[in-house]
Coordinates of N, CA and C in Angstrom, one line a residue:
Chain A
X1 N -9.2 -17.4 1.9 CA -8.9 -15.9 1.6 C -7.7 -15.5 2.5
X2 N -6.6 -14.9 1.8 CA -5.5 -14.4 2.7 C -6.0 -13.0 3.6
X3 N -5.7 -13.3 4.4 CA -5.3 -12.2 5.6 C -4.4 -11.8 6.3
X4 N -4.0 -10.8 6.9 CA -3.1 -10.1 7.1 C -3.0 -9.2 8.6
X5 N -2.6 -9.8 9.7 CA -2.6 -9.3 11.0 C -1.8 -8.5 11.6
X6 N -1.4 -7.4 11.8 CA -0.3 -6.6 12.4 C -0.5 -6.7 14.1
X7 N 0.2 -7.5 14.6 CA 0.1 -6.7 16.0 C 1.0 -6.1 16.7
X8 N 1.3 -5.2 17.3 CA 0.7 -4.3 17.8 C -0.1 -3.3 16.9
X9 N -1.3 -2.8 17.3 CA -1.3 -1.7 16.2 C -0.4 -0.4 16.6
X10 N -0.3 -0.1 18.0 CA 0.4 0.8 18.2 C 1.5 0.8 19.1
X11 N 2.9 1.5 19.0 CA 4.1 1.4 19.7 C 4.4 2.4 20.2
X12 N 4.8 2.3 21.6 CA 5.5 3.7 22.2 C 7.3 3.2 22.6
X13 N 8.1 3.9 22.0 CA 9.4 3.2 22.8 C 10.5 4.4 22.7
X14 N 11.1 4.5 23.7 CA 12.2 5.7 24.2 C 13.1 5.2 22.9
X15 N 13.9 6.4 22.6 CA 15.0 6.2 21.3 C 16.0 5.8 21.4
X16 N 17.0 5.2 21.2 CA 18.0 3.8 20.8 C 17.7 2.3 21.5
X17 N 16.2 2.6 21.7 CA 15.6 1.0 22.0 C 15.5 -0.1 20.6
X18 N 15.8 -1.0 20.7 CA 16.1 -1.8 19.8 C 14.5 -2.6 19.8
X19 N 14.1 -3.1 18.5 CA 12.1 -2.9 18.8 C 12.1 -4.3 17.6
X20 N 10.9 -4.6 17.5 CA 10.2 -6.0 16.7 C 8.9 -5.5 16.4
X21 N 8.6 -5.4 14.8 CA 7.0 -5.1 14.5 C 6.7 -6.9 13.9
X22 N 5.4 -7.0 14.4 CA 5.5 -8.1 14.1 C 4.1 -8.1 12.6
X23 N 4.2 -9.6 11.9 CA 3.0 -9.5 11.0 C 2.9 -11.0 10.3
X24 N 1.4 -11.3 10.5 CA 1.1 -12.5 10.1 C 0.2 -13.0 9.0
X25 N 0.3 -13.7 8.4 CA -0.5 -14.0 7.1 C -1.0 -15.7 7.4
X26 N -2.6 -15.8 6.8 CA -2.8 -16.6 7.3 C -3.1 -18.1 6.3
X27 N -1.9 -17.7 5.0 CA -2.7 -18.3 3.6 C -0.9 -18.8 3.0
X28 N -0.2 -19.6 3.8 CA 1.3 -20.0 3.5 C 2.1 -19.5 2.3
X29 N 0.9 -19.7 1.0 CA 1.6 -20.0 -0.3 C 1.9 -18.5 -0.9
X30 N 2.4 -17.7 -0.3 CA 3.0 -16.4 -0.6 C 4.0 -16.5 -2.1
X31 N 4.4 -15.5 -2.8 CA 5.4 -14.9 -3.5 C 6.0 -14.1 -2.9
X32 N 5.4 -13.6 -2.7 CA 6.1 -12.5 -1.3 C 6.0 -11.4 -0.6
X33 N 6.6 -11.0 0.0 CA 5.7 -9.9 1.6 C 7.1 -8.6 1.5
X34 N 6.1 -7.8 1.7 CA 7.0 -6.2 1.4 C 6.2 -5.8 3.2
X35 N 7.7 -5.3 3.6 CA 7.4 -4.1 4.5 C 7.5 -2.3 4.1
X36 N 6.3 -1.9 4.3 CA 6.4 0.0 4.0 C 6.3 0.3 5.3
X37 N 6.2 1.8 4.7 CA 6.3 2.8 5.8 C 5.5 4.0 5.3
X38 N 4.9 4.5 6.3 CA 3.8 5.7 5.9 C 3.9 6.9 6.7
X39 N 4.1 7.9 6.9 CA 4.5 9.1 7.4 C 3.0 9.8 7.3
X40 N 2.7 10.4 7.9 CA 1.1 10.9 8.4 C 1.3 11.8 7.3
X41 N -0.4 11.6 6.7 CA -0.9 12.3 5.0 C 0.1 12.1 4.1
X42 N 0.6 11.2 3.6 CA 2.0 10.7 2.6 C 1.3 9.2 2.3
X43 N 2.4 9.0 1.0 CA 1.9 7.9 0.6 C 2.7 6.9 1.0
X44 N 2.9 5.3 0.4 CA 4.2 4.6 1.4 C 5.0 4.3 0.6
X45 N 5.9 4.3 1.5 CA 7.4 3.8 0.9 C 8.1 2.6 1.0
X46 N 8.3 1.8 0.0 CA 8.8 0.5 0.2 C 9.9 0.8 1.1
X47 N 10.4 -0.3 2.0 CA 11.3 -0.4 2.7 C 12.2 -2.0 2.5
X48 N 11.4 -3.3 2.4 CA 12.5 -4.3 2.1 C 11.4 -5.6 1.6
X49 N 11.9 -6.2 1.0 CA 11.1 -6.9 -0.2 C 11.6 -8.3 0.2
X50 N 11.0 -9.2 0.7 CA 11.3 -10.9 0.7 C 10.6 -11.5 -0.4
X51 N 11.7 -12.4 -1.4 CA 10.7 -13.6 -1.9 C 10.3 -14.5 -1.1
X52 N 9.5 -15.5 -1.4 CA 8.9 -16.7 -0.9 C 10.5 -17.8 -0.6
X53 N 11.2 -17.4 -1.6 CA 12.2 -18.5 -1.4 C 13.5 -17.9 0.3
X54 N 13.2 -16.6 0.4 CA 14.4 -16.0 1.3 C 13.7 -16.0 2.8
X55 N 14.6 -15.6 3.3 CA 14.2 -16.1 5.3 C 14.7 -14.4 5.8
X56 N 15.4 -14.1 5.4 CA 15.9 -12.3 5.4 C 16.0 -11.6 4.8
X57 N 15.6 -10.1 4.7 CA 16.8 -9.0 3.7 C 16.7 -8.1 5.2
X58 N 17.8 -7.4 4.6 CA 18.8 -6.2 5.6 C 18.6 -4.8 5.2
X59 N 18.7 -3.6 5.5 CA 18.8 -2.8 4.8 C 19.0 -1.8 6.4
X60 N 20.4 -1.1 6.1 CA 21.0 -0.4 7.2 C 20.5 -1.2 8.8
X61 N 19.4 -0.4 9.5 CA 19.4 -0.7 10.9 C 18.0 -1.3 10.5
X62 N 17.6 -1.7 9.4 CA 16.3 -2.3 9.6 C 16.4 -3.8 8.6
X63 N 15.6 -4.8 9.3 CA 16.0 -6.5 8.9 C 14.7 -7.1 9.2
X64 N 14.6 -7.7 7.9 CA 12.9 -8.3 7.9 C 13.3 -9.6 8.0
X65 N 12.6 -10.5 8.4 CA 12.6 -12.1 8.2 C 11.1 -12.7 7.5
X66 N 11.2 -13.5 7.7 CA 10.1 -14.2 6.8 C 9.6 -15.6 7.1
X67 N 9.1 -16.1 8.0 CA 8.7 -17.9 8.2 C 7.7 -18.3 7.2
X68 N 7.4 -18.6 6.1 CA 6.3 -19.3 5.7 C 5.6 -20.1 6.1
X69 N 6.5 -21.2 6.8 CA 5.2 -22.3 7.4 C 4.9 -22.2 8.4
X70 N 5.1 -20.7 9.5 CA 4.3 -20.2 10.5 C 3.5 -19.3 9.9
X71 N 3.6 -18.6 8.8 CA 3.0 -17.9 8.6 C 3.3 -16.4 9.1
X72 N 4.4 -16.0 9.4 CA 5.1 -14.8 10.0 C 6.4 -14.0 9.0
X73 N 6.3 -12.9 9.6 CA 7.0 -12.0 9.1 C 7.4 -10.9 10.7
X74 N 8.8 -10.3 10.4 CA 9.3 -10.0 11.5 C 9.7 -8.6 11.3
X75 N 10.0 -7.8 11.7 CA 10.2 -6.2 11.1 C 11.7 -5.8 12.0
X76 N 12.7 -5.8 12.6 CA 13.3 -6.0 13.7 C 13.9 -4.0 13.5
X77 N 13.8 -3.2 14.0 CA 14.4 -1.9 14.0 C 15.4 -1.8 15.6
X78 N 16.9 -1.5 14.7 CA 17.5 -1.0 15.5 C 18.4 0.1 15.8
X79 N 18.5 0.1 16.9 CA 19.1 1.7 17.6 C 17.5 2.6 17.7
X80 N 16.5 2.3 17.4 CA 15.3 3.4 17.2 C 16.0 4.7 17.6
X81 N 15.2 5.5 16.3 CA 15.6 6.9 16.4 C 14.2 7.9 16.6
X82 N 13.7 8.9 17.2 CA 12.7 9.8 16.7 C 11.9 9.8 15.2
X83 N 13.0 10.0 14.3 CA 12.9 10.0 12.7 C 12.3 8.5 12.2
X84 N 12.7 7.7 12.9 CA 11.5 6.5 12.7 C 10.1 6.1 13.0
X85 N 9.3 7.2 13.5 CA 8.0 7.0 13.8 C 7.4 7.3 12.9
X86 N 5.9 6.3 12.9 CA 5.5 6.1 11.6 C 4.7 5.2 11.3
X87 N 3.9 5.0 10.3 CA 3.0 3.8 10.7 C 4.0 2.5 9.4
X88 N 3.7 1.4 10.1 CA 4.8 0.3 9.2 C 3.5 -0.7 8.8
X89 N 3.3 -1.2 7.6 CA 2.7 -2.2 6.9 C 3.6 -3.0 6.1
X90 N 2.8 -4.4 6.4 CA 3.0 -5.4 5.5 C 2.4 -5.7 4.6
X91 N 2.5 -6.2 3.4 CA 1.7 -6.8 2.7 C 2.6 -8.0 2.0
X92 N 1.3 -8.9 1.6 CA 1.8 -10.4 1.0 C 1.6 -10.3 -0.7
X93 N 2.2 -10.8 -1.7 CA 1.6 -11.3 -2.7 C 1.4 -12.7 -3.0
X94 N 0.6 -12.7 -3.0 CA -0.2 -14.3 -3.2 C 0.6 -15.1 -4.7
X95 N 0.9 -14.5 -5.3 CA 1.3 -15.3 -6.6 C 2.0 -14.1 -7.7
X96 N 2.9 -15.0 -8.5 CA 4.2 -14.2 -9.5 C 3.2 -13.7 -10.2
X97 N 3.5 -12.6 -11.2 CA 2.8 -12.1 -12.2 C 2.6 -10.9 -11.8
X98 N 1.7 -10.1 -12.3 CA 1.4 -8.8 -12.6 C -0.3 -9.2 -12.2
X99 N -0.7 -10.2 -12.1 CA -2.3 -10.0 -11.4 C -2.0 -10.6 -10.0
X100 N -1.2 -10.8 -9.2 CA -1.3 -10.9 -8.2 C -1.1 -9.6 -7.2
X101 N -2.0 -9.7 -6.6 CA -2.3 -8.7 -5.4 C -1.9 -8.8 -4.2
X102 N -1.7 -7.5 -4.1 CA -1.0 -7.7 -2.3 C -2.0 -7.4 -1.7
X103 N -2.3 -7.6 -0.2 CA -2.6 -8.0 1.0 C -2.5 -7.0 2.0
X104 N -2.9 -5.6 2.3 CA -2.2 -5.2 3.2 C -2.5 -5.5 4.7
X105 N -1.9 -5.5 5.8 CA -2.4 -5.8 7.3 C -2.6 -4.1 7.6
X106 N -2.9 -4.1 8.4 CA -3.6 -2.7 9.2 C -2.7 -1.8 9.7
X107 N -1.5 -2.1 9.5 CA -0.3 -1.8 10.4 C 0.0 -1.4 11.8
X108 N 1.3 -0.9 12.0 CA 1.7 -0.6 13.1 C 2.1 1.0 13.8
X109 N 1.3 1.5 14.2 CA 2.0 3.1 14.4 C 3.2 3.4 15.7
X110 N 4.0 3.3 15.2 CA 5.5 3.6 16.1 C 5.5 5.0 16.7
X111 N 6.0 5.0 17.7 CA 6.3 6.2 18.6 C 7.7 6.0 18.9
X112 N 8.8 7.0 18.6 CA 9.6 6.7 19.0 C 10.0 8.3 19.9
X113 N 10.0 8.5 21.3 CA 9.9 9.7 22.2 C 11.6 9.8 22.3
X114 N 12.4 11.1 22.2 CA 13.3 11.1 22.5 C 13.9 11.2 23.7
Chain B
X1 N 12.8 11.3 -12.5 CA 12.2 10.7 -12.4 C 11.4 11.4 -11.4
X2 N 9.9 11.5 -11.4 CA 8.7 11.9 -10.8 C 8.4 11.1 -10.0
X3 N 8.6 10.0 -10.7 CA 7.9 8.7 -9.7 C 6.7 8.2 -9.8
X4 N 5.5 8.3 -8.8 CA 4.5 8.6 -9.2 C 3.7 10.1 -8.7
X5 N 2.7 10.2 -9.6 CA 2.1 11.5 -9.6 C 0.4 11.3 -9.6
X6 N 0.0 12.1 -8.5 CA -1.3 12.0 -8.2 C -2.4 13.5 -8.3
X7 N -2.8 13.8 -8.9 CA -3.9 15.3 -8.4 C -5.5 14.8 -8.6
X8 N -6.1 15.8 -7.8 CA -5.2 16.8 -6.5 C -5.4 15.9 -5.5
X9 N -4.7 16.7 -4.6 CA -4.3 16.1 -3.4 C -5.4 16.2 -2.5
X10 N -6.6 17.2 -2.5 CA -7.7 17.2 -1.9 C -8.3 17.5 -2.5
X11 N -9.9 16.9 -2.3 CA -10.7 17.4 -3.4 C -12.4 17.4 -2.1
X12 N -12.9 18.0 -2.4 CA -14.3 18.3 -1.4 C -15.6 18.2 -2.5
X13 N -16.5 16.8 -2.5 CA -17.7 16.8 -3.5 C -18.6 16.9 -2.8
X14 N -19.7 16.9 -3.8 CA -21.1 17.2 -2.8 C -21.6 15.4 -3.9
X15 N -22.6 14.9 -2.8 CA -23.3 13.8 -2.9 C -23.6 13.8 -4.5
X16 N -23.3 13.4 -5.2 CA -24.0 12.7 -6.9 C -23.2 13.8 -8.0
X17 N -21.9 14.0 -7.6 CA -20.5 14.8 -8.5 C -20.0 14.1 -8.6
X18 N -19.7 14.3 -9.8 CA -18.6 13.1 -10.1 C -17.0 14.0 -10.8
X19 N -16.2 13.4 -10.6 CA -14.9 13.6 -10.9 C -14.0 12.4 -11.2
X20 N -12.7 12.8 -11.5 CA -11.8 12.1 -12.0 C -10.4 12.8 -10.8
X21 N -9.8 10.7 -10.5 CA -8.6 11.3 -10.3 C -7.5 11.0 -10.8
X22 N -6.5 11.3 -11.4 CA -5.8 11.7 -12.2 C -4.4 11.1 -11.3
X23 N -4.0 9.8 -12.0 CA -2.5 9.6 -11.7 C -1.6 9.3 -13.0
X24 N -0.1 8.9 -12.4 CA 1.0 9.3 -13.7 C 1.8 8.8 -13.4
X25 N 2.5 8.0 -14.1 CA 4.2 7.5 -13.4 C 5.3 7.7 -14.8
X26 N 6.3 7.7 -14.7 CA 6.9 7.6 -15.8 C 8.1 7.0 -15.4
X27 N 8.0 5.2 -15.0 CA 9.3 4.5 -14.9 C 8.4 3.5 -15.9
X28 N 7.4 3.6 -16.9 CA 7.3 3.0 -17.6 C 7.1 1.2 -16.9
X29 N 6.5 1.5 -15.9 CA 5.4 0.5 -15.5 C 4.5 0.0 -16.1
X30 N 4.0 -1.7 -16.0 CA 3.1 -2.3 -17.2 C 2.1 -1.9 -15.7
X31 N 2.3 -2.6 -14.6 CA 0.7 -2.5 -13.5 C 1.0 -1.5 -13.0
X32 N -0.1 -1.0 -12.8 CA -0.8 0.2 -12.3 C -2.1 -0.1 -11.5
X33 N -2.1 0.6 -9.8 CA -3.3 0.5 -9.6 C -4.0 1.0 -8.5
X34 N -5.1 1.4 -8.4 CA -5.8 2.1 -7.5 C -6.1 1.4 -6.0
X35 N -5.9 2.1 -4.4 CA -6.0 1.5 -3.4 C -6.8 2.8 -2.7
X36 N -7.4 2.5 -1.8 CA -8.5 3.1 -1.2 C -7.7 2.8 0.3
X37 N -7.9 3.8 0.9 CA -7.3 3.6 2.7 C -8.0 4.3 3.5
X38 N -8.4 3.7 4.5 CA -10.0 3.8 5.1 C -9.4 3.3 6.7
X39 N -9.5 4.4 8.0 CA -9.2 4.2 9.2 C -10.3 2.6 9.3
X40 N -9.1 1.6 9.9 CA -9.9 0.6 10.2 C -9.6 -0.7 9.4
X41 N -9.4 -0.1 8.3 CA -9.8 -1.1 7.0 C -8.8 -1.4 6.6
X42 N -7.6 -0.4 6.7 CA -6.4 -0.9 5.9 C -6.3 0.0 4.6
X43 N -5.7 -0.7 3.8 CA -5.5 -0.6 2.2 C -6.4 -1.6 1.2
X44 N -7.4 -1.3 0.1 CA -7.9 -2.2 -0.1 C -7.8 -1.6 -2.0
X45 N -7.5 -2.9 -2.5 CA -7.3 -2.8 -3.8 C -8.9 -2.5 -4.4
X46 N -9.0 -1.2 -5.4 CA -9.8 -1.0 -6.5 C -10.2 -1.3 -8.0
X47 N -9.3 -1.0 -7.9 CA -8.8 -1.5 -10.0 C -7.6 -1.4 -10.0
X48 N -7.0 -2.3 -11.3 CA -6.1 -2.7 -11.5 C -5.7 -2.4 -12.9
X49 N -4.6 -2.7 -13.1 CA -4.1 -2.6 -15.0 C -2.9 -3.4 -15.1
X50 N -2.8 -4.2 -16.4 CA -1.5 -5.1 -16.1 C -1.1 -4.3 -17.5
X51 N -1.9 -3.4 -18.0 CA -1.1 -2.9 -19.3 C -1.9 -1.8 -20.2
X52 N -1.7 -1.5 -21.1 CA -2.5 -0.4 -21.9 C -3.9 -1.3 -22.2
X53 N -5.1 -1.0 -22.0 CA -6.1 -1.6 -22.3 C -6.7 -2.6 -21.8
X54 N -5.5 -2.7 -20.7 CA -6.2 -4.2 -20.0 C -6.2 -3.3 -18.3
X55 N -7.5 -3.6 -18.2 CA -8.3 -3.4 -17.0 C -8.7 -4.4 -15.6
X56 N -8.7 -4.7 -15.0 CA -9.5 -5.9 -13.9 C -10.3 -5.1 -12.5
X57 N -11.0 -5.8 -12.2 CA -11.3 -5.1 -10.9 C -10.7 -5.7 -9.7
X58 N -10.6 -5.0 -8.5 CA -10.0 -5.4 -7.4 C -11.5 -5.4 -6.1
X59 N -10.8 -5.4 -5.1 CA -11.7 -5.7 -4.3 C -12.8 -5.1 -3.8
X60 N -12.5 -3.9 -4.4 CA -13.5 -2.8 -4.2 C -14.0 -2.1 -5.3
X61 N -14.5 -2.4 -6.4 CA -14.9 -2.2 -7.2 C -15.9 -0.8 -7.4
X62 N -16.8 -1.6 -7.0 CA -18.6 -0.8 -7.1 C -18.2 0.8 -7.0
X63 N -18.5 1.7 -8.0 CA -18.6 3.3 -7.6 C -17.8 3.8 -8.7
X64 N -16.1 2.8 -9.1 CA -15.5 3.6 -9.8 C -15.5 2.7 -11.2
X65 N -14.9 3.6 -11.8 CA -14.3 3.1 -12.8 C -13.4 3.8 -13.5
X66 N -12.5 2.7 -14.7 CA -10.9 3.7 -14.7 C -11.1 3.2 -16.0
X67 N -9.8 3.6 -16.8 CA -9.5 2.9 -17.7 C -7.8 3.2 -18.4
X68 N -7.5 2.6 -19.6 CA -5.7 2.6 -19.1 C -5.6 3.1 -21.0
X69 N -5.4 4.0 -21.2 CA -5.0 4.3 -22.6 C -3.3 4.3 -23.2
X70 N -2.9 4.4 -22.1 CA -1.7 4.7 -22.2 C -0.9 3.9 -21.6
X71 N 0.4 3.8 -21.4 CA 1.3 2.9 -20.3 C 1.5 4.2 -18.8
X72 N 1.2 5.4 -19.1 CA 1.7 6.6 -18.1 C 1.0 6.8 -17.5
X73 N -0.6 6.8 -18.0 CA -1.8 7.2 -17.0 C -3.0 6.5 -16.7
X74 N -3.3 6.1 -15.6 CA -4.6 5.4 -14.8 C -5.6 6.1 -14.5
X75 N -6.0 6.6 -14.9 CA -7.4 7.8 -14.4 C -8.1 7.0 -13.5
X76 N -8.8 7.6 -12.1 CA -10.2 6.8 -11.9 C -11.5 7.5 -11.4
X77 N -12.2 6.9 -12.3 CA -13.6 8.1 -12.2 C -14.4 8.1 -11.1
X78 N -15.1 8.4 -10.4 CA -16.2 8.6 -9.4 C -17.6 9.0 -10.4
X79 N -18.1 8.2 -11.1 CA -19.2 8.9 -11.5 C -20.5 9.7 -11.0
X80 N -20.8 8.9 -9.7 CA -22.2 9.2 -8.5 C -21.4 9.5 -7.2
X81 N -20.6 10.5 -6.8 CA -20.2 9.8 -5.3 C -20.5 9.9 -4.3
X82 N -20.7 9.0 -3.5 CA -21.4 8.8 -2.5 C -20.4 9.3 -1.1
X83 N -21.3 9.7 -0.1 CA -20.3 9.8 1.5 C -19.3 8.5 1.5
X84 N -19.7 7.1 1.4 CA -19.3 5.9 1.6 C -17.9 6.4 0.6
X85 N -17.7 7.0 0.0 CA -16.2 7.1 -0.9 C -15.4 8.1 -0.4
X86 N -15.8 8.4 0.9 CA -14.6 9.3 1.5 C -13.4 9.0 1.8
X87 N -11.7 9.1 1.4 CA -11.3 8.0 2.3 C -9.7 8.9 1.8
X88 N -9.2 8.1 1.7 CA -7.9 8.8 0.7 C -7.5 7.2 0.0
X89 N -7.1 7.7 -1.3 CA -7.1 7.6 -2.6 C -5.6 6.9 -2.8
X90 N -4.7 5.9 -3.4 CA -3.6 6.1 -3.4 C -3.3 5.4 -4.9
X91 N -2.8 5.9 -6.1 CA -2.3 4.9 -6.9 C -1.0 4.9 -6.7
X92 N -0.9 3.5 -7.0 CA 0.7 2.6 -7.1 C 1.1 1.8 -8.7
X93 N 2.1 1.8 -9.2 CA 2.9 1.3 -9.9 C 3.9 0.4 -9.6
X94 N 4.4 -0.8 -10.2 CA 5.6 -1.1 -10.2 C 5.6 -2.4 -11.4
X95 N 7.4 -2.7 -11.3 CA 7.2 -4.2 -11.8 C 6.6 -5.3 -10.8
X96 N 6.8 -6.4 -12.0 CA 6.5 -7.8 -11.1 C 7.0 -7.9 -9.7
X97 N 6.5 -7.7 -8.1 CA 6.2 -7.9 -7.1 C 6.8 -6.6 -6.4
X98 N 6.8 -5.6 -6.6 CA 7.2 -4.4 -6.1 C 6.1 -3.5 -6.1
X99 N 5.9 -2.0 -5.5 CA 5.0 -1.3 -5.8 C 5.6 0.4 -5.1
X100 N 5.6 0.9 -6.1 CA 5.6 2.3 -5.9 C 4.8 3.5 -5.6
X101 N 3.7 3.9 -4.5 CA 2.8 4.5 -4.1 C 3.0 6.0 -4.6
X102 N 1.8 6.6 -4.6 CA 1.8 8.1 -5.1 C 1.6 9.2 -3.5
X103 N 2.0 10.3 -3.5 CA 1.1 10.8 -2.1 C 0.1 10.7 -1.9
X104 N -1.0 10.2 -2.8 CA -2.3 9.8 -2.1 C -3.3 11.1 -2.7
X105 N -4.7 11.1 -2.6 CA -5.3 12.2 -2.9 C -6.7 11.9 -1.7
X106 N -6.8 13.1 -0.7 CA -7.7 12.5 0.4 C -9.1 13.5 -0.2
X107 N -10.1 12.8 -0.5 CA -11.6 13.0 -1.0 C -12.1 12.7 0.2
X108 N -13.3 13.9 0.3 CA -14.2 14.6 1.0 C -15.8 14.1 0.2
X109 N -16.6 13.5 0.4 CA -17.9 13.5 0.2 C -19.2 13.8 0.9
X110 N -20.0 15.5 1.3 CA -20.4 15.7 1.8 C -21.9 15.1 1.2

């Protein structure tokens, strides 16, 4: 059964600290792993989409990675701003199609203090 | 584009009321599907829909049930509901490996 570990659950860090949310899955054979973002009582918002075949995507100051055969995923934020606090999840899909389900881990709640 | 659409946003039942919650997308998404978010627990899949008429259950089944008439709307019903269904509510949409969340609807079970 896939699982899904975020750790830290929670982050404190002064603003233009350059930060790592980290997240692990314990079941290799992924399609692929989405980082969101959740803003307190809101719903989430995709933020960056890896296939199983890719090792990165980019997207402005935020850059996901991806190891498979560790079993890891990387979240990297940089310059941190205030406006980035927030809670961050990952989740995996286990297989292509439209019945594969994602996985979510418990996430990460960011503090970012100006 | 709406996106996705959820009502209501809060809802307060008493023990063995049942209601319907009511979601909507219109980017003409085939899956559609209900997640439950519970301090602790995470996000945990409910039901599912890969299309008009086709149904599956997810990992949390027991309490609700939905059904898919249309490609636009997912309804999911609470027929008995119990305290244990307090939580906030989220449906999501998308294509194959993406997903588009709604603001969520947070239910009250006294």
């Amino acid at each position: 059964k896939q699982e899904v570990t975020q750790i830290p659950a929670a982050l404190s860090v002064p603003e233009g600290e350059n930060l790592v949310l980290n997240c692990s899955f314990t079941d290799s054979a992924i399609y692929n792993l989405q980082w969101f973002r959740q803003d307190p009582g809101k719903g989430l918002t995709s933020l960056l989409l890896i296939q199983s075949s890719q090792r990165e995507q980019t997207s402005g100051r935020l850059n996901a990675s991806l190891d498979k055969s560790s079993g890891r995923s990387t979240l990297y934020i940089a310059a941190s701003q205030p406006g980035d606090s927030a809670t961050y999840l990952c989740a995996v899909k286990s297989r292509a199609g439209n019945t594969g389900k994602l996985i979510f881990g418990q996430g990460t709640t960011l503090q970012v203090k100006p | 584009n709406a996106g996705v659409t959820q009502t209501p946003k809060f809802q307060v039942l008493k023990t063995g009321q049942s209601m319907t919650l009511q979601c909507a997308q219109d980017m003409n998404h085939e899956y559609m599907s209900w997640y439950r978010q519970d301090p602790g627990m995470g996000l945990r899949l409910i039901h599912y829909s890969v299309g008009a008429g086709i149904t599956d259950q997810g990992e949390v089944p027991n309490g609700y049930n939905v059904s898919r008439s249309t490609t636009e709307d997912f309804p999911l019903r609470l027929l008995s509901a119990a305290p244990s269904q307090t939580s906030v509510y989220f449906c999501a949409s998308g294509p194959s490996g993406s997903l588009y969340f709604g603001p969520g609807t947070r239910l009250t079970v006294l």
